[in-house]
Amino acid sequence: MENMVNIKINNKEYSVPANSTVLEAARYAGVEIPTLCYLKDINEIGACRLCLVEVKGARGLAAACVYPVNEGMEVLTNTPKIRQTRKTNLELVLSAHKKKCLTCIRSTSCELQKLCLEYGVDEDHFVGNNNEYPIDATTPYIVRDNEKCILCRRCVAACKNMQGIGVIGANDRGFDTHIASAFEETLDKTSCIGCGQCIVACPVGALYEKDDTQKVLDAIADPTKHVAICAAPSIRATIGECFDYAPGTDTEGKMVAAMKALGFDGVYDMNLTADLTIMEEATEFLGRFKEGKNLPLITSCSPGWIKYCEHYFPEFTDNLSSCKSPQQMFGAMYKTYYAAKMGLDPKDIFFVSAIPCTAKKFEVQRDYQNAAGVPDVDVAITTRELARMIKQAGINFRDLEDEKFDDPFHIGSGAGAIFGATGGVMEAALRTAAEVLEGKKLEKLEFEDVRGTAGIKRAAYKLGGAEIKVAVVSGTANAKKLLNAIKAGKEKVDFIEIMACPGGCVNGGGQPTQPAVVRNNVDLKALRASVLYTADKNLDVRKSHENSAVKKLYDEYFGEPGSHKAHEILHTKYVKRGL
Amino acid sequence: MKKKLTTVAFNGTEEQFKALDALIAEHKGQAGALMPVLQGAQGIFGYLPIEVQKHIALSMDVPLSEVYGVASFYSQFILNPKGDYAVAVCLGTACYVKGAGLLMDKLESILGIKNGEITADRKFSLDATRCIGACGLAPVLTVNEEVYGRLTPDMIQGIIDKYNK
């Protein structure tokens, strides 16, 4: 039994866990206290002064987000004094906010806008010292508009506390305080990994992805271009959120229908190249494991993780799988194999990937990602950008009839489907590696130990007489912990899956934003991941090596996994960037 | 006031970095060590250029953004070194109403640097100060320990020339 205390909230008695804050306790009373800066476990600094409540006997108003409950406490959450103070504080926040709400990317999903509406503020009540800041659009993935920043520091906390990176912080002080990198460097000059967790943490429109939708629309409108799109495993589990579906709703059929309605010449499933990745990566692992060379092998699907490794752990770049990510494999395969087969000039193909990720925008521009002599992928658009394109085109997403991906790249196995959740790549690889090593069919396909949203998961499996130690990590702060332990010789692992974003791609920096009230109280990562695991369970083909479309690719073109041709087209190289 | 970024090349010595490393080792594992380390570093180098802040960030395993955040928050931390002749113009109330702002403008144009900066030859640095308690002489400026009072802008060139020999 949890330790409980008795408190009064708005004159009614409640029994709440002793370790809760007033903010958490108020939920027992069905009261949602407004917040702007608070993100559970990530940013608990009581700075925005929106969550102020009256606590009997306390001096002044208390910040509910950081105020612990205690026995006999009496809390009031809705008095004239509280309402007036919150309203004034909102007006003060607005005094230094660039109020370009009509055209703001976060209009209608802005947490500040919502509160201002609820509290009926006068948006011009105070005229502040509105400093001018240039927009930082120097990276291919993140745009920062500090004139909209409300200094809640959620991005700073996401970068430093959650990801263990900290390339942004609060510079100068007083009215000059602003969020930027050290010595006012632009973001492209820092060791930012492009994970985009700052974007999904931002309550307002100060951070957003570099929008590439116009490039896609231009290509679709160009009759000389063959424009294809492939959908990453996780976005079918999240794009519904942009159309008012509850988190955790599978909208694959509608997403495919919407992509077709947008006018793409081919709409394909990236689960297929997730399977292709597994074929190459499992082969690579078995080879390295036999030779005992460059172990642990570390997965390379997450471009945020790759950039993190190159900056912060360059000594591990030889451990990275040389496999391109599923996105890049798709583009590479499409512009070589499929272009030749269909008599298309790779230069006339415009290949788009729809992904949950901002770092993928960096990945498409990397070296050694141009198998056909042109970039494998032309543009990577996030889930949010895809949703915007659908809305702009007037496509009524909710009313669409489900459609299927296009032949011949419509088949993905269950193993490919779970790529979007932390542990998914490992489980997919294990399904294939185990059958190859054991030489017989697995009885149970689920590798439960590597599932779930824990930051670091470890397991050991006996396969083919040998014990294989695996680890699954999500969030770069966790990667840092594990890699430091390996460096110090405290831990020995053979195979590691690392995803830059906590929870994996389902919680990627390109996914639909959810307000703090949802993030703090709903396990978004698990809810979204459940869509992928359900899809896996319901599929007939659940192992990458049994995917008939993948088999066909090897039969017709690549020969066998790890072949010379596969290496030329499906593998890549890394650089040691350092700090 | 916004911090002026470092404008002159770094010329720190090995001995200075040795002293800094010793200072960091002294504070190892101590909570809130960044402030005393930054203070000590400014004592060693005279200012806190990016090279020094990066060294501190790496040695202490603190993000550079946090080091810079602290260095740019406190006005006592400076990002530019002082020149051989540190010119400080009092912008306290009395001096200001007596035209200290015009002295500052004149100095900026003669020295070719802004408030908070240093000349490329490191001879002169220019800063604005709060009241230095010499209101009876307003407007005043100091060059190192030397005080000059009851100034007008046309007297500035003569003062600079004195040190520019």
mmCIF file of C-alpha atoms in Angstrom, chain A residues 44-286:
data_model
loop_
_atom_site.group_PDB
_atom_site.id
_atom_site.type_symbol
_atom_site.label_atom_id
_atom_site.label_comp_id
_atom_site.label_asym_id
_atom_site.label_seq_id
_atom_site.Cartn_x
_atom_site.Cartn_y
_atom_site.Cartn_z
ATOM 1 C CA GLU A 44 10.352 20.921 -12.726
ATOM 2 C CA ILE A 45 11.471 24.465 -11.997
ATOM 3 C CA GLY A 46 8.294 26.347 -11.003
ATOM 4 C CA ALA A 47 9.214 29.237 -13.266
ATOM 5 C CA CYS A 48 6.125 30.176 -15.271
ATOM 6 C CA ARG A 49 3.915 30.965 -12.248
ATOM 7 C CA LEU A 50 0.793 29.700 -14.002
ATOM 8 C CA CYS A 51 0.173 26.822 -11.591
ATOM 9 C CA LEU A 52 -0.183 29.110 -8.576
ATOM 10 C CA VAL A 53 -2.625 27.925 -5.904
ATOM 11 C CA GLU A 54 -3.558 29.029 -2.398
ATOM 12 C CA VAL A 55 -2.254 26.789 0.360
ATOM 13 C CA LYS A 56 -3.693 27.557 3.773
ATOM 14 C CA GLY A 57 -0.977 28.898 6.062
ATOM 15 C CA ALA A 58 1.571 29.345 3.293
ATOM 16 C CA ARG A 59 3.105 32.720 2.627
ATOM 17 C CA GLY A 60 1.884 33.951 -0.747
ATOM 18 C CA LEU A 61 0.719 31.721 -3.541
ATOM 19 C CA ALA A 62 2.438 28.368 -4.105
ATOM 20 C CA ALA A 63 3.631 26.849 -7.383
ATOM 21 C CA ALA A 64 1.637 23.615 -7.483
ATOM 22 C CA CYS A 65 4.054 21.827 -9.831
ATOM 23 C CA VAL A 66 6.864 21.776 -7.280
ATOM 24 C CA TYR A 67 4.906 22.064 -4.004
ATOM 25 C CA PRO A 68 4.740 18.724 -2.177
ATOM 26 C CA VAL A 69 1.563 17.698 -0.355
ATOM 27 C CA ASN A 70 1.525 17.003 3.354
ATOM 28 C CA GLU A 71 -0.972 15.709 5.890
ATOM 29 C CA GLY A 72 -3.842 18.063 6.570
ATOM 30 C CA MET A 73 -2.931 20.494 3.789
ATOM 31 C CA GLU A 74 -5.761 22.691 2.509
ATOM 32 C CA VAL A 75 -5.521 23.835 -1.083
ATOM 33 C CA LEU A 76 -7.696 26.199 -3.093
ATOM 34 C CA THR A 77 -7.245 26.145 -6.863
ATOM 35 C CA ASN A 78 -9.868 28.543 -8.108
ATOM 36 C CA THR A 79 -10.281 31.781 -6.178
ATOM 37 C CA PRO A 80 -10.582 35.336 -7.516
ATOM 38 C CA LYS A 81 -7.011 36.001 -6.361
ATOM 39 C CA ILE A 82 -5.667 32.954 -8.206
ATOM 40 C CA ARG A 83 -7.600 33.717 -11.375
ATOM 41 C CA GLN A 84 -6.418 37.329 -11.409
ATOM 42 C CA THR A 85 -2.792 36.379 -10.734
ATOM 43 C CA ARG A 86 -2.725 33.754 -13.445
ATOM 44 C CA LYS A 87 -4.309 36.197 -15.867
ATOM 45 C CA THR A 88 -1.762 38.881 -15.040
ATOM 46 C CA ASN A 89 1.088 36.408 -15.386
ATOM 47 C CA LEU A 90 -0.197 35.374 -18.807
ATOM 48 C CA GLU A 91 -0.389 39.040 -19.800
ATOM 49 C CA LEU A 92 3.216 39.463 -18.666
ATOM 50 C CA VAL A 93 4.283 36.447 -20.735
ATOM 51 C CA LEU A 94 2.476 37.953 -23.724
ATOM 52 C CA SER A 95 4.187 41.323 -23.230
ATOM 53 C CA ALA A 96 7.399 39.871 -24.665
ATOM 54 C CA HIS A 97 5.857 37.395 -27.104
ATOM 55 C CA LYS A 98 5.683 37.916 -30.858
ATOM 56 C CA LYS A 99 1.945 37.542 -31.315
ATOM 57 C CA LYS A 100 1.849 36.352 -34.908
ATOM 58 C CA CYS A 101 -0.785 33.800 -34.040
ATOM 59 C CA LEU A 102 -2.662 33.848 -37.350
ATOM 60 C CA THR A 103 0.228 32.330 -39.247
ATOM 61 C CA CYS A 104 2.022 30.574 -36.409
ATOM 62 C CA ILE A 105 2.789 26.916 -36.994
ATOM 63 C CA ARG A 106 1.447 26.108 -33.532
ATOM 64 C CA SER A 107 -1.792 28.083 -33.840
ATOM 65 C CA THR A 108 -4.568 25.939 -32.307
ATOM 66 C CA SER A 109 -2.008 23.567 -30.769
ATOM 67 C CA CYS A 110 -0.249 26.292 -28.781
ATOM 68 C CA GLU A 111 -0.419 25.860 -25.016
ATOM 69 C CA LEU A 112 -0.068 29.597 -24.415
ATOM 70 C CA GLN A 113 -2.858 30.437 -26.850
ATOM 71 C CA LYS A 114 -5.178 27.941 -25.171
ATOM 72 C CA LEU A 115 -4.560 29.395 -21.704
ATOM 73 C CA CYS A 116 -4.947 32.980 -22.914
ATOM 74 C CA LEU A 117 -8.303 32.082 -24.341
ATOM 75 C CA GLU A 118 -9.370 30.315 -21.150
ATOM 76 C CA TYR A 119 -8.345 33.222 -18.934
ATOM 77 C CA GLY A 120 -9.700 35.907 -21.241
ATOM 78 C CA VAL A 121 -6.494 37.918 -21.227
ATOM 79 C CA ASP A 122 -5.951 41.285 -22.830
ATOM 80 C CA GLU A 123 -3.092 40.477 -25.166
ATOM 81 C CA ASP A 124 -1.824 44.061 -25.245
ATOM 82 C CA HIS A 125 -2.228 44.827 -21.544
ATOM 83 C CA PHE A 126 1.531 45.236 -21.021
ATOM 84 C CA VAL A 127 3.941 46.399 -23.669
ATOM 85 C CA GLY A 128 7.251 44.701 -23.038
ATOM 86 C CA ASN A 129 10.816 45.219 -24.098
ATOM 87 C CA ASN A 130 10.559 43.122 -27.237
ATOM 88 C CA ASN A 131 14.119 42.237 -28.194
ATOM 89 C CA GLU A 132 14.793 41.377 -31.796
ATOM 90 C CA TYR A 133 16.389 38.021 -32.504
ATOM 91 C CA PRO A 134 17.298 36.547 -35.872
ATOM 92 C CA ILE A 135 15.556 33.279 -36.700
ATOM 93 C CA ASP A 136 18.070 30.425 -36.526
ATOM 94 C CA ALA A 137 17.385 28.230 -39.538
ATOM 95 C CA THR A 138 20.990 27.162 -40.027
ATOM 96 C CA THR A 139 20.409 23.424 -39.632
ATOM 97 C CA PRO A 140 18.421 21.330 -42.096
ATOM 98 C CA TYR A 141 16.093 20.200 -39.316
ATOM 99 C CA ILE A 142 15.269 22.721 -36.547
ATOM 100 C CA VAL A 143 14.164 26.348 -36.759
ATOM 101 C CA ARG A 144 14.292 28.590 -33.678
ATOM 102 C CA ASP A 145 12.297 31.820 -33.470
ATOM 103 C CA ASN A 146 13.280 33.360 -30.147
ATOM 104 C CA GLU A 147 10.811 36.220 -30.511
ATOM 105 C CA LYS A 148 8.100 33.662 -29.762
ATOM 106 C CA CYS A 149 10.049 32.019 -26.956
ATOM 107 C CA ILE A 150 8.458 32.343 -23.502
ATOM 108 C CA LEU A 151 11.607 31.159 -21.666
ATOM 109 C CA CYS A 152 9.893 28.138 -20.111
ATOM 110 C CA ARG A 153 13.149 26.201 -20.647
ATOM 111 C CA ARG A 154 11.371 22.992 -21.626
ATOM 112 C CA CYS A 155 13.663 22.694 -24.676
ATOM 113 C CA VAL A 156 16.754 23.315 -22.568
ATOM 114 C CA ALA A 157 15.675 20.598 -20.143
ATOM 115 C CA ALA A 158 14.785 18.145 -22.921
ATOM 116 C CA CYS A 159 18.215 18.672 -24.493
ATOM 117 C CA LYS A 160 20.220 18.562 -21.290
ATOM 118 C CA ASN A 161 18.301 16.434 -18.800
ATOM 119 C CA MET A 162 16.507 14.012 -21.094
ATOM 120 C CA GLN A 163 19.044 13.648 -23.884
ATOM 121 C CA GLY A 164 22.229 14.448 -21.946
ATOM 122 C CA ILE A 165 23.365 16.851 -24.650
ATOM 123 C CA GLY A 166 22.836 20.471 -23.636
ATOM 124 C CA VAL A 167 23.726 22.442 -26.750
ATOM 125 C CA ILE A 168 21.246 25.143 -25.772
ATOM 126 C CA GLY A 169 20.892 27.132 -22.591
ATOM 127 C CA ALA A 170 19.711 30.466 -21.223
ATOM 128 C CA ASN A 171 22.148 33.235 -22.192
ATOM 129 C CA ASP A 172 22.426 36.702 -20.602
ATOM 130 C CA ARG A 173 19.868 37.819 -18.038
ATOM 131 C CA GLY A 174 16.845 39.912 -17.257
ATOM 132 C CA PHE A 175 15.062 41.215 -20.343
ATOM 133 C CA ASP A 176 18.024 40.046 -22.456
ATOM 134 C CA THR A 177 17.634 36.413 -21.441
ATOM 135 C CA HIS A 178 17.251 34.199 -24.463
ATOM 136 C CA ILE A 179 17.709 30.537 -25.303
ATOM 137 C CA ALA A 180 20.666 29.886 -27.564
ATOM 138 C CA SER A 181 23.946 28.054 -27.815
ATOM 139 C CA ALA A 182 27.141 29.076 -26.058
ATOM 140 C CA PHE A 183 28.812 32.197 -27.443
ATOM 141 C CA GLU A 184 25.702 32.785 -29.570
ATOM 142 C CA GLU A 185 26.791 30.156 -32.093
ATOM 143 C CA THR A 186 24.114 29.114 -34.536
ATOM 144 C CA LEU A 187 22.839 25.576 -34.059
ATOM 145 C CA ASP A 188 24.679 24.192 -37.098
ATOM 146 C CA LYS A 189 28.006 25.030 -35.436
ATOM 147 C CA THR A 190 27.200 22.971 -32.330
ATOM 148 C CA SER A 191 27.101 19.237 -31.672
ATOM 149 C CA CYS A 192 23.286 19.231 -31.855
ATOM 150 C CA ILE A 193 22.124 15.808 -33.059
ATOM 151 C CA GLY A 194 18.844 16.994 -34.569
ATOM 152 C CA CYS A 195 16.640 14.675 -32.502
ATOM 153 C CA GLY A 196 13.955 17.362 -32.309
ATOM 154 C CA GLN A 197 12.975 16.584 -28.716
ATOM 155 C CA CYS A 198 13.211 20.349 -28.116
ATOM 156 C CA ILE A 199 10.490 20.866 -30.716
ATOM 157 C CA VAL A 200 8.016 18.453 -29.180
ATOM 158 C CA ALA A 201 8.784 19.930 -25.744
ATOM 159 C CA CYS A 202 8.060 23.525 -26.851
ATOM 160 C CA PRO A 203 4.637 24.780 -25.702
ATOM 161 C CA VAL A 204 4.557 27.543 -28.324
ATOM 162 C CA GLY A 205 5.799 28.196 -31.856
ATOM 163 C CA ALA A 206 9.400 29.083 -30.969
ATOM 164 C CA LEU A 207 10.720 25.769 -32.282
ATOM 165 C CA TYR A 208 9.628 23.863 -35.335
ATOM 166 C CA GLU A 209 10.957 21.633 -38.062
ATOM 167 C CA LYS A 210 12.474 23.042 -41.224
ATOM 168 C CA ASP A 211 9.471 22.782 -43.512
ATOM 169 C CA ASP A 212 10.166 20.861 -46.717
ATOM 170 C CA THR A 213 6.580 20.461 -47.896
ATOM 171 C CA GLN A 214 6.905 23.022 -50.671
ATOM 172 C CA LYS A 215 9.678 20.985 -52.305
ATOM 173 C CA VAL A 216 7.381 17.972 -52.294
ATOM 174 C CA LEU A 217 4.421 19.941 -53.683
ATOM 175 C CA ASP A 218 6.635 21.394 -56.429
ATOM 176 C CA ALA A 219 7.842 17.923 -57.395
ATOM 177 C CA ILE A 220 4.300 16.553 -57.522
ATOM 178 C CA ALA A 221 3.295 19.455 -59.776
ATOM 179 C CA ASP A 222 6.249 18.792 -62.113
ATOM 180 C CA PRO A 223 5.123 16.412 -64.886
ATOM 181 C CA THR A 224 8.703 15.338 -65.618
ATOM 182 C CA LYS A 225 9.154 13.928 -62.116
ATOM 183 C CA HIS A 226 8.245 10.507 -60.832
ATOM 184 C CA VAL A 227 7.388 11.202 -57.201
ATOM 185 C CA ALA A 228 7.244 8.362 -54.699
ATOM 186 C CA ILE A 229 6.739 8.341 -50.944
ATOM 187 C CA CYS A 230 7.308 5.704 -48.316
ATOM 188 C CA ALA A 231 5.878 5.695 -44.816
ATOM 189 C CA ALA A 232 8.062 4.931 -41.807
ATOM 190 C CA PRO A 233 6.814 2.182 -39.472
ATOM 191 C CA SER A 234 5.745 4.500 -36.652
ATOM 192 C CA ILE A 235 3.873 7.282 -38.397
ATOM 193 C CA ARG A 236 0.748 5.206 -39.067
ATOM 194 C CA ALA A 237 0.482 4.954 -35.275
ATOM 195 C CA THR A 238 0.679 8.708 -34.724
ATOM 196 C CA ILE A 239 -0.561 10.734 -37.685
ATOM 197 C CA GLY A 240 -4.137 10.197 -36.520
ATOM 198 C CA GLU A 241 -3.373 12.507 -33.590
ATOM 199 C CA CYS A 242 -3.181 15.403 -36.063
ATOM 200 C CA PHE A 243 -6.772 14.619 -37.038
ATOM 201 C CA ASP A 244 -8.175 14.358 -33.511
ATOM 202 C CA TYR A 245 -7.816 10.611 -33.094
ATOM 203 C CA ALA A 246 -6.813 9.503 -29.616
ATOM 204 C CA PRO A 247 -3.124 8.638 -29.212
ATOM 205 C CA GLY A 248 -2.623 4.962 -29.960
ATOM 206 C CA THR A 249 -4.976 4.785 -32.969
ATOM 207 C CA ASP A 250 -3.782 2.879 -36.036
ATOM 208 C CA THR A 251 -4.672 4.922 -39.130
ATOM 209 C CA GLU A 252 -2.519 3.130 -41.698
ATOM 210 C CA GLY A 253 -5.300 2.716 -44.270
ATOM 211 C CA LYS A 254 -6.368 6.372 -44.111
ATOM 212 C CA MET A 255 -2.758 7.549 -44.186
ATOM 213 C CA VAL A 256 -2.136 5.545 -47.369
ATOM 214 C CA ALA A 257 -5.364 6.856 -48.908
ATOM 215 C CA ALA A 258 -4.359 10.431 -48.051
ATOM 216 C CA MET A 259 -0.902 9.965 -49.586
ATOM 217 C CA LYS A 260 -2.501 8.698 -52.773
ATOM 218 C CA ALA A 261 -4.924 11.607 -52.801
ATOM 219 C CA LEU A 262 -1.955 13.988 -52.577
ATOM 220 C CA GLY A 263 -0.870 12.732 -55.985
ATOM 221 C CA PHE A 264 2.216 10.609 -55.355
ATOM 222 C CA ASP A 265 3.055 8.206 -58.185
ATOM 223 C CA GLY A 266 3.898 5.467 -55.718
ATOM 224 C CA VAL A 267 2.951 5.036 -52.054
ATOM 225 C CA TYR A 268 5.048 2.444 -50.284
ATOM 226 C CA ASP A 269 5.647 0.825 -46.937
ATOM 227 C CA MET A 270 9.016 1.428 -45.297
ATOM 228 C CA ASN A 271 8.399 -1.680 -43.182
ATOM 229 C CA LEU A 272 9.731 -3.482 -46.244
ATOM 230 C CA THR A 273 13.145 -1.852 -46.030
ATOM 231 C CA ALA A 274 13.056 -2.290 -42.283
ATOM 232 C CA ASP A 275 13.016 -5.988 -43.147
ATOM 233 C CA LEU A 276 15.786 -5.411 -45.675
ATOM 234 C CA THR A 277 17.816 -3.672 -42.942
ATOM 235 C CA ILE A 278 17.357 -6.704 -40.717
ATOM 236 C CA MET A 279 18.615 -9.046 -43.438
ATOM 237 C CA GLU A 280 21.759 -6.979 -43.834
ATOM 238 C CA GLU A 281 22.232 -6.194 -40.158
ATOM 239 C CA ALA A 282 21.608 -9.723 -38.878
ATOM 240 C CA THR A 283 24.109 -10.977 -41.463
ATOM 241 C CA GLU A 284 26.576 -8.322 -40.356
ATOM 242 C CA PHE A 285 26.070 -9.274 -36.717
ATOM 243 C CA LEU A 286 26.532 -12.994 -37.339
#
